[in-house]
Amino acid sequence: MTANKNVLNWIEEVKSLTNPDKIVWIDGSEAQIEKLREEAVDEGVIKPLNQEKLPGCYIHRTALNDVARVEHRTFICSKKEEDAGPTNNWCAPDEMYGKLRKLFNGVMKGRTMYVIPFCMGPIGSKLSKVGVEVTDSVYVVLNMVIMARCGDEALEFLGDSDDWVRGLHSTGELDDENRYITHFPEDNAIWSINSGYGGNVLLGKKCFALRIASCQGRKEGWMAEHMLILGIEKPDGKTTYIAAAFPSQCGKTNLAMLIPPESYKKAGYKVWCVGDDIAWLRQGDDGRLWAINPETGFFGVAPGTNMKSNPNALISTQKNTIFANVVHNLDDNTVWWEGLNKERVSNGLDWKGNPWNSDSPEKGAHTNGRFTSHVSNCPCISPEYDNPAGVPISAIVFGGRRAKTAPLVYQAFDWEHGVFVGSIMGSETTSAAIGLAAGVRRDPMAMLPFCGYNMADYWRHWLDMGKKLGKNAPKIFNVNWFRSNEDGNFIWPGYGDNLRVLDWIVERVNGKAGAVETAIGYEPKPEDINIEGLEEDGITLERVTELLQVDKALWKEDVNGIKQFYTKFGDRLPEELREQLSDLEKRLV
Ligand code: GTP
Ligand code: SPV
Ligand code: MN
């Protein structure tokens, strides 16, 4: 426990509001967690899997109406509506607190209230921050201890400080009409009720480390971003770190853990994963931009993960992992999902818990089925992962799913243009959130659902960071692994072969690769992308040329979409971005 009065007082307040039968403080010890796992098994919250094949692994199913984030029920409750901005749902704090107090009133009667102190980032790091999550879900506890540094060490690090985030969660009745994921940036508080799905309830993750932290970063001069962090070690032993922002289900985990193509492996390339979802970035004493991964685990998409697409992710799930909403193979008590392997499941349960086999017409796993595993399971976890100083970032990469328009890769002319490139990101929607219309939506910096304040002010903050970083600012790029042909098939092999593109990026930041100027930015010459060994995938120089093509007609259409999007922000839109847009338009004629 702790002597921190602010924490103790808040726990008392929450206790009298929610009226639990019992309070359990999570100390972070393996003995306590093991006991909670046993209780969770007894209650049927998780089921142990085959302990020979999958030691320490469990399967969980969420309620059928509770399988993903709910953007329409996610609120930023700043005092002023304009501080939440046009891309967030807003509600006045008093009104939301009033509504939620009613829902939380006595909600934990008959239940246990778990108090989870946690630290986002390495203990002792200047970049780290503490939170306390109170929850009535043992599933949340078991996931949080994988995803963050939990227990006494977090409280010790906090000491008497009042700089911590208050996270209150209850599964309530899982009533989706009263589901609320709410953020009070001015109070450093998060209240979440009536969900049990990861992104809505593991409050350290999107709620704190992005929505609240983005507000803190703006105030304190740093950045919280929806970015993976990876290190590329060249044969000479020098490692270059890249941070990349792609929207949900657009390839962050896959890129963060990529396995180099054969020819690169032979040449001595290595890729190191620092993080797969969130980066906190701050200017270091040397003037450069340094990044930490505030998390300690992966909450990854299961479907599509296999020994070919992402062996490091699959290996990460082979022990001490909690699976959610995948197929339970009852024959050998293991798990399966679409795209895992060619094996047939003859006797299974689908993600809904109904009997299922490989001949069943419906998919067995939910497309947003997930695994929660600790970073230490990952064969390519970076030795720098836990470094309190973080890693120095040389390049920032934006990307999304675009069947057309966006080329395989291009580089922004400079930081300001790079902020523009991030601000106009578009991506086809995925199943990571419920109820999104199909099609392309603008998702600036992959932060549309995660920015805790007015997106226009967020762009201003990016521009300011660039001024502060000056010549030390990372170079900014945009990639698209999802260009498709007329039949809707991807024309770039993707996955490990994405290193071929990152390699050009690394050469660019080290001043070694050339580029050609196009209307949208700098591009490699087709022959600058190494395609050795890709002949059997049909990748020729012509194909690369096609992948890099900038179709001015499509871009002009995009400019119209961007204009419309920008209009939402009125006078708050930074003038620099307005000018960037008009410059792009001129270059497209
Ligand atoms: P979140 O956890 O939701 O933030 O997702 P993420 O950005 O980490 O995405 P992830 O790496 O889990 O990939 C999502 C989906 O995209 C999976 O189905 C992958 O198989 C697919 N994918 C990832 N990388 C590539 C790629 O390079 N090419 C193609 N075609 N698909 C990819
Ligand atoms: C995402 O949707 O971007 C995720 C999963 O990483 S969740 O934790 O649900 O946000
Ligand atoms: Mn994510």
Coordinates of C-alpha atoms and ligand atoms in Angstrom, one line a residue, residues 69 197 205-206 226 228 246-256 276-277 299-305 309-310 367-368 370-371 401 430 432 450 481-482 490 492-496 498, ligand 1:
R69 CA -13.6 0.1 -28.9
Y197 CA -13.1 -5.2 -23.9
K205 CA -3.4 2.0 -22.7
K206 CA -5.5 4.2 -25.0
H226 CA -0.1 5.9 -31.5
L228 CA 5.4 1.5 -32.8
F246 CA -0.6 3.5 -38.5
P247 CA -4.3 3.4 -37.6
S248 CA -5.7 0.4 -35.7
Q249 CA -5.3 -2.9 -37.5
C250 CA -3.0 -1.4 -40.1
G251 CA 0.2 -3.2 -39.3
K252 CA 2.1 -1.7 -36.3
T253 CA 2.6 -5.0 -34.4
N254 CA 3.7 -6.6 -37.6
L255 CA 6.2 -3.9 -38.6
A256 CA 7.5 -3.7 -35.1
D276 CA 4.1 -2.0 -31.0
D277 CA 1.4 0.5 -30.2
F299 CA -2.5 -6.4 -27.0
G300 CA -2.3 -7.7 -30.5
V301 CA -4.7 -8.7 -33.3
A302 CA -4.8 -12.5 -33.5
P303 CA -6.4 -13.2 -36.9
G304 CA -3.8 -13.2 -39.6
T305 CA -0.9 -13.8 -37.2
S309 CA 3.4 -13.2 -41.5
N310 CA 4.7 -12.6 -38.0
T367 CA -11.7 -10.2 -36.6
N368 CA -10.7 -8.1 -33.6
R370 CA -6.7 -10.4 -29.5
F371 CA -3.8 -11.8 -27.5
R401 CA -4.6 1.4 -45.7
T430 CA -11.2 -1.8 -39.8
A432 CA -10.9 -2.4 -34.2
F450 CA -7.0 8.9 -29.4
W481 CA 1.7 -1.5 -47.7
F482 CA -1.9 -1.9 -49.0
F490 CA -2.4 -6.3 -52.5
W492 CA 3.2 -5.3 -52.4
P493 CA 4.2 -8.4 -50.5
G494 CA 4.4 -6.5 -47.2
Y495 CA 5.3 -7.9 -43.8
G496 CA 9.1 -8.8 -43.6
N498 CA 8.6 -3.9 -45.7
Ligands
GTP1 P1 -3.8 -2.3 -33.5 O1 -3.3 -3.3 -32.4 O2 -5.3 -2.4 -33.7 O3 -3.3 -0.9 -33.2 O4 -3.2 -2.9 -34.9 P2 -1.8 -2.8 -35.6 O5 -1.6 -1.5 -36.2 O6 -0.8 -3.3 -34.6 O7 -2.0 -3.9 -36.8 P3 -1.4 -5.4 -36.9 O8 0.1 -5.4 -37.0 O9 -2.0 -6.3 -35.9 O10 -2.0 -5.8 -38.3 C1 -3.4 -5.7 -38.6 C2 -3.7 -6.5 -39.8 O11 -3.0 -6.0 -40.9 C3 -3.4 -8.0 -39.7 O12 -4.4 -8.7 -40.3 C4 -2.1 -8.2 -40.5 O13 -2.0 -9.4 -41.1 C5 -2.3 -7.1 -41.6 N1 -1.0 -6.6 -42.1 C6 0.0 -6.1 -41.3 N2 1.1 -5.8 -42.0 C7 0.8 -6.0 -43.3 C8 1.5 -5.8 -44.5 O14 2.6 -5.4 -44.6 N3 0.8 -6.1 -45.7 C9 -0.5 -6.6 -45.6 N4 -1.1 -6.8 -46.8 N5 -1.2 -6.8 -44.5 C10 -0.5 -6.5 -43.3

